[in-house]
PDB file of C-alpha atoms and ligand atoms in Angstrom:
ATOM      1  CA  MET A   1     210.877 -32.737 329.089  1.00 51.00           C
ATOM      2  CA  SER A   2     212.051 -31.466 325.693  1.00 62.00           C
ATOM      3  CA  ALA A   3     209.669 -31.058 322.733  1.00 61.00           C
ATOM      4  CA  LEU A   4     211.428 -34.039 321.126  1.00 55.00           C
ATOM      5  CA  GLN A   5     210.374 -36.389 323.936  1.00 60.00           C
ATOM      6  CA  GLU A   6     206.915 -35.046 324.744  1.00 71.00           C
ATOM      7  CA  ASN A   7     203.902 -37.319 324.386  1.00 78.00           C
ATOM      8  CA  PRO A   8     201.429 -35.214 322.366  1.00 76.00           C
ATOM      9  CA  PHE A   9     198.333 -37.173 323.405  1.00 90.00           C
ATOM     10  CA  THR A  10     197.141 -34.755 326.062  1.00 87.00           C
ATOM     11  CA  GLY A  11     194.481 -32.020 325.991  1.00 89.00           C
ATOM     12  CA  PRO A  12     192.358 -31.779 322.825  1.00 90.00           C
ATOM     13  CA  LEU A  13     194.181 -34.567 320.932  1.00 92.00           C
ATOM     14  CA  ALA A  14     193.273 -36.975 323.735  1.00 94.00           C
ATOM     15  CA  ALA A  15     189.800 -35.610 324.508  1.00 93.00           C
ATOM     16  CA  GLU A  16     188.761 -35.702 320.842  1.00 94.00           C
ATOM     17  CA  TYR A  17     190.865 -38.627 319.645  1.00 95.00           C
ATOM     18  CA  ASP A  18     187.830 -40.082 317.853  1.00 94.00           C
ATOM     19  CA  VAL A  19     188.402 -37.676 314.964  1.00 96.00           C
ATOM     20  CA  LEU A  20     191.296 -39.915 313.887  1.00 95.00           C
ATOM     21  CA  ARG A  21     188.682 -42.178 312.310  1.00 94.00           C
ATOM     22  CA  LEU A  22     188.088 -39.434 309.727  1.00 96.00           C
ATOM     23  CA  MET A  23     191.694 -38.279 309.421  1.00 96.00           C
ATOM     24  CA  CYS A  24     193.200 -41.745 309.032  1.00 96.00           C
ATOM     25  CA  PRO A  25     190.668 -44.476 308.228  1.00 96.00           C
ATOM     26  CA  ASN A  26     193.565 -46.935 307.939  1.00 97.00           C
ATOM     27  CA  ALA A  27     194.115 -46.715 311.716  1.00 97.00           C
ATOM     28  CA  ALA A  28     190.910 -48.719 312.257  1.00 97.00           C
ATOM     29  CA  THR A  29     191.768 -51.012 309.334  1.00 98.00           C
ATOM     30  CA  LEU A  30     195.142 -51.806 310.868  1.00 98.00           C
ATOM     31  CA  ALA A  31     193.662 -52.320 314.343  1.00 98.00           C
ATOM     32  CA  LYS A  32     191.375 -54.950 312.816  1.00 98.00           C
ATOM     33  CA  LYS A  33     194.278 -56.563 310.976  1.00 98.00           C
ATOM     34  CA  ILE A  34     196.290 -56.702 314.208  1.00 98.00           C
ATOM     35  CA  GLY A  35     193.397 -58.586 315.798  1.00 98.00           C
ATOM     36  CA  GLU A  36     193.219 -61.005 312.875  1.00 98.00           C
ATOM     37  CA  ARG A  37     196.982 -61.568 312.970  1.00 98.00           C
ATOM     38  CA  VAL A  38     196.959 -62.248 316.707  1.00 98.00           C
ATOM     39  CA  ALA A  39     193.990 -64.602 316.270  1.00 97.00           C
ATOM     40  CA  GLU A  40     195.781 -66.694 313.660  1.00 96.00           C
ATOM     41  CA  TRP A  41     199.107 -66.813 315.525  1.00 96.00           C
ATOM     42  CA  ARG A  42     199.368 -70.394 316.855  1.00 93.00           C
ATOM     43  CA  SER A  43     195.593 -70.519 317.136  1.00 88.00           C
ATOM     44  CA  GLU A  44     195.822 -73.984 318.715  1.00 88.00           C
ATOM     45  CA  ALA A  45     198.401 -72.912 321.306  1.00 85.00           C
ATOM     46  CA  GLY A  46     195.928 -72.327 324.126  1.00 87.00           C
ATOM     47  CA  PRO A  47     195.853 -69.166 326.259  1.00 95.00           C
ATOM     48  CA  ILE A  48     198.415 -66.579 325.220  1.00 97.00           C
ATOM     49  CA  ASP A  49     199.884 -63.523 326.933  1.00 98.00           C
ATOM     50  CA  GLY A  50     200.238 -60.242 325.090  1.00 98.00           C
ATOM     51  CA  PHE A  51     201.622 -56.785 325.690  1.00 98.00           C
ATOM     52  CA  GLU A  52     200.358 -53.653 323.946  1.00 98.00           C
ATOM     53  CA  ILE A  53     202.457 -50.530 323.492  1.00 98.00           C
ATOM     54  CA  GLY A  54     200.491 -47.262 323.333  1.00 98.00           C
ATOM     55  CA  CYS A  55     196.954 -48.633 323.667  1.00 98.00           C
ATOM     56  CA  GLY A  56     195.454 -45.130 323.615  1.00 97.00           C
ATOM     57  CA  THR A  57     191.677 -45.162 324.025  1.00 98.00           C
ATOM     58  CA  GLY A  58     191.570 -48.922 323.427  1.00 98.00           C
ATOM     59  CA  ILE A  59     190.709 -49.215 319.720  1.00 98.00           C
ATOM     60  CA  SER A  60     193.513 -51.669 318.917  1.00 98.00           C
ATOM     61  CA  THR A  61     193.165 -53.298 322.358  1.00 98.00           C
ATOM     62  CA  LEU A  62     189.525 -54.112 321.638  1.00 98.00           C
ATOM     63  CA  ALA A  63     190.377 -55.409 318.165  1.00 98.00           C
ATOM     64  CA  ALA A  64     192.895 -57.869 319.618  1.00 98.00           C
ATOM     65  CA  LEU A  65     190.797 -58.975 322.597  1.00 98.00           C
ATOM     66  CA  SER A  66     187.661 -59.517 320.548  1.00 98.00           C
ATOM     67  CA  ALA A  67     189.531 -61.399 317.809  1.00 98.00           C
ATOM     68  CA  ARG A  68     191.140 -63.897 320.185  1.00 97.00           C
ATOM     69  CA  GLY A  69     189.183 -65.112 323.200  1.00 97.00           C
ATOM     70  CA  ASP A  70     192.161 -66.743 324.935  1.00 97.00           C
ATOM     71  CA  LEU A  71     194.377 -63.633 324.799  1.00 98.00           C
ATOM     72  CA  LYS A  72     195.280 -61.895 328.061  1.00 98.00           C
ATOM     73  CA  LEU A  73     196.707 -58.454 327.483  1.00 98.00           C
ATOM     74  CA  THR A  74     198.758 -55.958 329.440  1.00 98.00           C
ATOM     75  CA  ALA A  75     198.097 -52.628 327.731  1.00 98.00           C
ATOM     76  CA  ILE A  76     200.247 -49.622 328.551  1.00 98.00           C
ATOM     77  CA  ASP A  77     200.132 -45.955 327.622  1.00 97.00           C
ATOM     78  CA  SER A  78     201.901 -42.918 329.036  1.00 96.00           C
ATOM     79  CA  ALA A  79     198.981 -40.521 328.462  1.00 96.00           C
ATOM     80  CA  GLY A  80     196.571 -40.735 331.391  1.00 95.00           C
ATOM     81  CA  GLU A  81     193.770 -39.025 329.456  1.00 95.00           C
ATOM     82  CA  MET A  82     193.934 -41.699 326.741  1.00 97.00           C
ATOM     83  CA  LEU A  83     194.170 -44.536 329.236  1.00 97.00           C
ATOM     84  CA  ASP A  84     191.136 -43.284 331.185  1.00 97.00           C
ATOM     85  CA  GLN A  85     189.060 -43.626 328.013  1.00 97.00           C
ATOM     86  CA  ALA A  86     190.421 -47.140 327.400  1.00 98.00           C
ATOM     87  CA  ARG A  87     189.495 -48.136 330.958  1.00 98.00           C
ATOM     88  CA  THR A  88     185.939 -46.903 330.359  1.00 98.00           C
ATOM     89  CA  ASN A  89     185.600 -48.333 326.851  1.00 98.00           C
ATOM     90  CA  LEU A  90     186.894 -51.775 327.850  1.00 98.00           C
ATOM     91  CA  ALA A  91     185.573 -51.960 331.411  1.00 98.00           C
ATOM     92  CA  ASP A  92     183.943 -55.353 330.761  1.00 98.00           C
ATOM     93  CA  TYR A  93     187.190 -56.865 329.484  1.00 98.00           C
ATOM     94  CA  ALA A  94     189.091 -55.478 332.473  1.00 98.00           C
ATOM     95  CA  LEU A  95     186.483 -56.865 334.857  1.00 98.00           C
ATOM     96  CA  ALA A  96     186.756 -60.273 333.188  1.00 98.00           C
ATOM     97  CA  GLY A  97     190.533 -60.207 333.746  1.00 98.00           C
ATOM     98  CA  ARG A  98     191.284 -60.137 330.002  1.00 98.00           C
ATOM     99  CA  VAL A  99     193.156 -56.815 330.083  1.00 98.00           C
ATOM    100  CA  LYS A 100     195.197 -54.875 332.586  1.00 98.00           C
ATOM    101  CA  PHE A 101     195.812 -51.190 331.818  1.00 98.00           C
ATOM    102  CA  ILE A 102     198.994 -49.569 333.071  1.00 98.00           C
ATOM    103  CA  ASP A 103     199.942 -45.898 332.936  1.00 97.00           C
ATOM    104  CA  ALA A 104     203.572 -46.228 331.913  1.00 97.00           C
ATOM    105  CA  ASP A 105     206.278 -45.167 329.530  1.00 97.00           C
ATOM    106  CA  ALA A 106     206.794 -47.880 326.895  1.00 98.00           C
ATOM    107  CA  LEU A 107     210.509 -48.430 327.404  1.00 98.00           C
ATOM    108  CA  THR A 108     210.274 -48.374 331.202  1.00 98.00           C
ATOM    109  CA  ALA A 109     207.393 -50.867 331.144  1.00 98.00           C
ATOM    110  CA  LEU A 110     209.198 -53.205 328.747  1.00 98.00           C
ATOM    111  CA  ARG A 111     212.382 -53.092 330.831  1.00 98.00           C
ATOM    112  CA  ALA A 112     210.371 -54.203 333.864  1.00 98.00           C
ATOM    113  CA  LEU A 113     209.270 -57.415 332.102  1.00 98.00           C
ATOM    114  CA  PRO A 114     211.163 -60.714 332.397  1.00 98.00           C
ATOM    115  CA  ASP A 115     212.915 -62.321 329.423  1.00 98.00           C
ATOM    116  CA  ALA A 116     210.836 -64.445 327.039  1.00 98.00           C
ATOM    117  CA  GLY A 117     207.492 -64.171 328.842  1.00 98.00           C
ATOM    118  CA  MET A 118     205.214 -62.773 326.110  1.00 98.00           C
ATOM    119  CA  ASP A 119     203.650 -64.616 323.177  1.00 98.00           C
ATOM    120  CA  VAL A 120     202.726 -61.465 321.271  1.00 98.00           C
ATOM    121  CA  VAL A 121     203.529 -57.762 321.430  1.00 98.00           C
ATOM    122  CA  ILE A 122     201.187 -55.468 319.535  1.00 98.00           C
ATOM    123  CA  SER A 123     201.082 -51.775 318.765  1.00 98.00           C
ATOM    124  CA  ASN A 124     199.019 -49.508 316.534  1.00 98.00           C
ATOM    125  CA  TYR A 125     200.254 -46.029 315.526  1.00 98.00           C
ATOM    126  CA  ALA A 126     202.433 -45.535 318.610  1.00 97.00           C
ATOM    127  CA  VAL A 127     205.969 -46.571 317.612  1.00 98.00           C
ATOM    128  CA  HIS A 128     206.261 -43.840 314.942  1.00 97.00           C
ATOM    129  CA  ASN A 129     205.784 -41.277 317.735  1.00 95.00           C
ATOM    130  CA  PHE A 130     209.079 -42.308 319.343  1.00 96.00           C
ATOM    131  CA  PRO A 131     212.450 -40.613 318.784  1.00 96.00           C
ATOM    132  CA  ASP A 132     214.643 -43.005 316.788  1.00 95.00           C
ATOM    133  CA  GLY A 133     217.162 -43.865 319.541  1.00 96.00           C
ATOM    134  CA  TYR A 134     214.328 -44.608 321.950  1.00 97.00           C
ATOM    135  CA  ARG A 135     212.573 -46.663 319.243  1.00 98.00           C
ATOM    136  CA  LYS A 136     215.723 -48.744 318.745  1.00 98.00           C
ATOM    137  CA  SER A 137     215.820 -49.536 322.475  1.00 98.00           C
ATOM    138  CA  VAL A 138     212.099 -50.387 322.435  1.00 98.00           C
ATOM    139  CA  VAL A 139     212.586 -52.784 319.506  1.00 98.00           C
ATOM    140  CA  CYS A 140     215.431 -54.566 321.352  1.00 98.00           C
ATOM    141  CA  GLU A 141     213.272 -54.839 324.471  1.00 98.00           C
ATOM    142  CA  ILE A 142     210.342 -56.253 322.476  1.00 98.00           C
ATOM    143  CA  PHE A 143     212.698 -58.928 321.132  1.00 98.00           C
ATOM    144  CA  ARG A 144     213.921 -59.716 324.653  1.00 98.00           C
ATOM    145  CA  VAL A 145     210.455 -60.039 326.231  1.00 98.00           C
ATOM    146  CA  LEU A 146     209.017 -62.261 323.477  1.00 98.00           C
ATOM    147  CA  LYS A 147     209.144 -66.034 323.791  1.00 98.00           C
ATOM    148  CA  PRO A 148     211.059 -67.817 321.012  1.00 97.00           C
ATOM    149  CA  GLY A 149     208.556 -68.031 318.151  1.00 97.00           C
ATOM    150  CA  GLY A 150     206.665 -65.029 319.540  1.00 98.00           C
ATOM    151  CA  ILE A 151     205.502 -62.257 317.251  1.00 98.00           C
ATOM    152  CA  PHE A 152     205.536 -58.456 317.210  1.00 98.00           C
ATOM    153  CA  VAL A 153     202.601 -57.051 315.224  1.00 98.00           C
ATOM    154  CA  ASN A 154     202.856 -53.342 314.469  1.00 98.00           C
ATOM    155  CA  GLY A 155     200.354 -51.235 312.559  1.00 98.00           C
ATOM    156  CA  ASP A 156     201.906 -47.858 311.935  1.00 98.00           C
ATOM    157  CA  ARG A 157     202.973 -44.957 309.734  1.00 97.00           C
ATOM    158  CA  TYR A 158     206.146 -46.024 307.945  1.00 98.00           C
ATOM    159  CA  ALA A 159     207.423 -43.080 305.914  1.00 98.00           C
ATOM    160  CA  MET A 160     208.227 -43.622 302.250  1.00 98.00           C
ATOM    161  CA  ASP A 161     211.940 -43.998 301.621  1.00 98.00           C
ATOM    162  CA  ASP A 162     211.727 -41.742 298.561  1.00 97.00           C
ATOM    163  CA  PRO A 163     211.689 -38.218 300.087  1.00 95.00           C
ATOM    164  CA  ALA A 164     209.755 -36.698 297.160  1.00 96.00           C
ATOM    165  CA  ALA A 165     207.061 -39.376 297.319  1.00 97.00           C
ATOM    166  CA  HIS A 166     206.825 -39.005 301.083  1.00 98.00           C
ATOM    167  CA  LEU A 167     206.531 -35.221 300.887  1.00 97.00           C
ATOM    168  CA  ALA A 168     203.787 -35.495 298.264  1.00 97.00           C
ATOM    169  CA  ASP A 169     201.918 -37.984 300.461  1.00 97.00           C
ATOM    170  CA  THR A 170     202.231 -35.739 303.534  1.00 97.00           C
ATOM    171  CA  GLN A 171     201.058 -32.701 301.569  1.00 97.00           C
ATOM    172  CA  ALA A 172     198.024 -34.641 300.335  1.00 97.00           C
ATOM    173  CA  VAL A 173     197.256 -35.724 303.921  1.00 96.00           C
ATOM    174  CA  VAL A 174     197.428 -32.143 305.185  1.00 97.00           C
ATOM    175  CA  ARG A 175     195.157 -30.889 302.387  1.00 98.00           C
ATOM    176  CA  ASP A 176     192.690 -33.625 303.286  1.00 97.00           C
ATOM    177  CA  TRP A 177     192.827 -32.653 306.975  1.00 97.00           C
ATOM    178  CA  PHE A 178     192.045 -29.022 306.088  1.00 97.00           C
ATOM    179  CA  LYS A 179     188.902 -30.175 304.263  1.00 97.00           C
ATOM    180  CA  ILE A 180     187.799 -32.373 307.189  1.00 97.00           C
ATOM    181  CA  PHE A 181     188.409 -29.818 309.939  1.00 96.00           C
ATOM    182  CA  THR A 182     187.049 -26.869 307.945  1.00 97.00           C
ATOM    183  CA  LYS A 183     183.808 -28.791 307.437  1.00 97.00           C
ATOM    184  CA  MET A 184     183.714 -29.431 311.203  1.00 96.00           C
ATOM    185  CA  ASN A 185     184.574 -25.783 311.875  1.00 96.00           C
ATOM    186  CA  ARG A 186     187.426 -27.030 314.094  1.00 95.00           C
ATOM    187  CA  LEU A 187     190.572 -25.324 312.847  1.00 97.00           C
ATOM    188  CA  ASP A 188     191.655 -25.171 316.511  1.00 95.00           C
ATOM    189  CA  LEU A 189     191.866 -28.987 316.592  1.00 96.00           C
ATOM    190  CA  LEU A 190     193.553 -29.064 313.180  1.00 97.00           C
ATOM    191  CA  GLU A 191     196.258 -26.792 314.615  1.00 96.00           C
ATOM    192  CA  ASP A 192     197.038 -29.374 317.323  1.00 95.00           C
ATOM    193  CA  TRP A 193     197.187 -32.243 314.817  1.00 96.00           C
ATOM    194  CA  ILE A 194     199.492 -30.291 312.509  1.00 96.00           C
ATOM    195  CA  VAL A 195     201.798 -29.472 315.403  1.00 94.00           C
ATOM    196  CA  HIS A 196     201.802 -33.200 316.206  1.00 93.00           C
ATOM    197  CA  LEU A 197     202.474 -34.129 312.571  1.00 95.00           C
ATOM    198  CA  LEU A 198     205.511 -31.821 312.582  1.00 95.00           C
ATOM    199  CA  SER A 199     206.878 -33.850 315.488  1.00 92.00           C
ATOM    200  CA  ASP A 200     206.259 -37.161 313.673  1.00 94.00           C
ATOM    201  CA  GLU A 201     207.952 -35.800 310.561  1.00 96.00           C
ATOM    202  CA  SER A 202     210.970 -34.331 312.380  1.00 95.00           C
ATOM    203  CA  PRO A 203     214.369 -35.929 311.611  1.00 96.00           C
ATOM    204  CA  GLN A 204     214.542 -37.321 315.168  1.00 95.00           C
ATOM    205  CA  HIS A 205     211.201 -39.135 314.864  1.00 96.00           C
ATOM    206  CA  ILE A 206     210.406 -39.977 311.260  1.00 97.00           C
ATOM    207  CA  MET A 207     210.236 -43.763 310.840  1.00 98.00           C
ATOM    208  CA  TYR A 208     211.428 -44.543 307.325  1.00 98.00           C
ATOM    209  CA  PHE A 209     210.189 -47.850 305.955  1.00 98.00           C
ATOM    210  CA  GLU A 210     213.349 -49.793 305.014  1.00 98.00           C
ATOM    211  CA  PRO A 211     215.489 -48.525 307.929  1.00 98.00           C
ATOM    212  CA  ALA A 212     212.677 -49.492 310.331  1.00 98.00           C
ATOM    213  CA  LEU A 213     212.516 -53.011 308.888  1.00 98.00           C
ATOM    214  CA  GLU A 214     216.307 -53.191 309.127  1.00 98.00           C
ATOM    215  CA  GLN A 215     216.108 -52.055 312.769  1.00 98.00           C
ATOM    216  CA  LEU A 216     213.873 -55.070 313.468  1.00 98.00           C
ATOM    217  CA  ARG A 217     216.224 -57.463 311.648  1.00 98.00           C
ATOM    218  CA  ALA A 218     219.231 -56.012 313.483  1.00 98.00           C
ATOM    219  CA  ALA A 219     217.485 -56.725 316.797  1.00 98.00           C
ATOM    220  CA  GLY A 220     217.281 -60.400 315.759  1.00 98.00           C
ATOM    221  CA  PHE A 221     213.769 -60.708 314.306  1.00 98.00           C
ATOM    222  CA  ALA A 222     213.364 -63.095 311.365  1.00 98.00           C
ATOM    223  CA  PRO A 223     211.308 -63.121 309.333  1.00 98.00           C
ATOM    224  CA  VAL A 224     210.189 -59.500 309.177  1.00 98.00           C
ATOM    225  CA  ALA A 225     207.143 -59.287 306.921  1.00 98.00           C
ATOM    226  CA  VAL A 226     205.089 -56.466 305.440  1.00 98.00           C
ATOM    227  CA  GLU A 227     201.516 -57.710 305.374  1.00 98.00           C
ATOM    228  CA  PHE A 228     199.725 -54.516 304.273  1.00 98.00           C
ATOM    229  CA  ARG A 229     200.824 -51.139 302.945  1.00 98.00           C
ATOM    230  CA  ASP A 230     198.627 -48.276 301.749  1.00 97.00           C
ATOM    231  CA  GLY A 231     200.561 -45.020 301.451  1.00 96.00           C
ATOM    232  CA  VAL A 232     202.453 -44.820 304.737  1.00 98.00           C
ATOM    233  CA  ASP A 233     199.976 -47.002 306.637  1.00 98.00           C
ATOM    234  CA  THR A 234     201.574 -50.393 307.112  1.00 98.00           C
ATOM    235  CA  LEU A 235     201.206 -53.673 308.985  1.00 98.00           C
ATOM    236  CA  VAL A 236     204.550 -55.221 309.886  1.00 98.00           C
ATOM    237  CA  THR A 237     205.043 -58.537 311.641  1.00 98.00           C
ATOM    238  CA  ALA A 238     208.359 -59.583 313.144  1.00 98.00           C
ATOM    239  CA  THR A 239     208.972 -63.040 314.560  1.00 98.00           C
ATOM    240  CA  LYS A 240     211.507 -63.961 317.213  1.00 98.00           C
ATOM    241  CA  PRO A 241     213.260 -67.057 315.838  1.00 97.00           C
ATOM    242  CA  GLY A 242     213.203 -70.308 317.755  1.00 92.00           C
ATOM    243  CA  ALA A 243     210.715 -72.774 319.200  1.00 73.00           C
TER     244      ALA A 243
HETATM  245  C1  LIG B 301     198.007 -42.547 317.794  1.00 70.06           C
HETATM  246  S1  LIG B 301     197.743 -43.182 319.410  1.00 70.06           S
HETATM  247  C2  LIG B 301     197.275 -44.850 319.051  1.00 70.06           C
HETATM  248  C3  LIG B 301     196.340 -45.412 320.073  1.00 70.06           C
HETATM  249  C4  LIG B 301     195.760 -46.793 319.774  1.00 70.06           C
HETATM  250  N1  LIG B 301     196.797 -47.788 319.667  1.00 70.06           N
HETATM  251  C5  LIG B 301     194.883 -46.799 318.540  1.00 70.06           C
HETATM  252  O1  LIG B 301     195.001 -47.716 317.712  1.00 70.06           O
HETATM  253  O2  LIG B 301     194.027 -45.913 318.414  1.00 70.06           O
HETATM  254  C6  LIG B 301     199.397 -43.365 320.044  1.00 70.06           C
HETATM  255  C7  LIG B 301     199.422 -43.675 321.532  1.00 70.06           C
HETATM  256  O3  LIG B 301     200.779 -43.951 321.915  1.00 70.06           O
HETATM  257  C8  LIG B 301     200.988 -43.397 323.196  1.00 70.06           C
HETATM  258  N2  LIG B 301     202.414 -43.151 323.401  1.00 70.06           N
HETATM  259  C9  LIG B 301     203.214 -42.309 322.703  1.00 70.06           C
HETATM  260  N3  LIG B 301     204.463 -42.337 323.194  1.00 70.06           N
HETATM  261  C10 LIG B 301     204.451 -43.238 324.223  1.00 70.06           C
HETATM  262  C11 LIG B 301     205.453 -43.738 325.120  1.00 70.06           C
HETATM  263  N4  LIG B 301     206.728 -43.314 325.049  1.00 70.06           N
HETATM  264  N5  LIG B 301     205.100 -44.651 326.036  1.00 70.06           N
HETATM  265  C12 LIG B 301     203.812 -45.098 326.115  1.00 70.06           C
HETATM  266  N6  LIG B 301     202.826 -44.665 325.300  1.00 70.06           N
HETATM  267  C13 LIG B 301     203.146 -43.754 324.358  1.00 70.06           C
HETATM  268  C14 LIG B 301     200.171 -42.103 323.182  1.00 70.06           C
HETATM  269  O4  LIG B 301     199.868 -41.654 324.484  1.00 70.06           O
HETATM  270  C15 LIG B 301     198.940 -42.514 322.398  1.00 70.06           C
HETATM  271  O5  LIG B 301     197.903 -42.934 323.238  1.00 70.06           O
END
């Protein structure tokens, strides 16, 4: 697999994923907002089926499951070390039949789903990891697997369209990371996160804000709404028309 396609969430990034809480407090904020958004989506509809892309250790999975008691979720991730933690962290939910974890590549898993079977698709900080061509295919598949009226809720890093503003934001983030990891005496872990950031920021991966919203509209979603934005950290909802 080329460096452009590699999933970075192996080794130290997976084993010590918890540090993200310090590096990016908005990741937890957006997980909570995803839960709230799923809870308010057709709250009277009765039991709903959801699909999560890149569930990681289960932070966003837990937010969604705890916010909506009648949600049943299929949560996939292609990093076994992340998924193992999710299985442990959410063992009670799995036992209760509320969540099924699957070790799978996002696009492959989506392609295996039937048309129009899901009420909601959620994701938190996974889609920006994808190369753009792959992301475009994923977005089209999300549209296909949603029921008419279904919703895609994505919390993620959407790069600023103004390159100077985005660079300044990224530089500020990196300076902040140096402070955090120096205090922890963990420059080894910082090295892995910076290598990962370089992948996210590469021309093949970087998910610019307006083009990403346009990618959703081009797939057929309407409306596409921005419900929260703080720096690059953004909550986007995209509805499949109909119903
Ligand atoms: C930053 S983590 C986010 C995890 C979790 N959603 C959260 O809120 O903490 C991104 C996750 O996406 C997963 N991922 C990245 N590329 C993937 C792909 N192509 N297919 C499936 N999962 C992928 C990674 O393994 C990782 O667990």
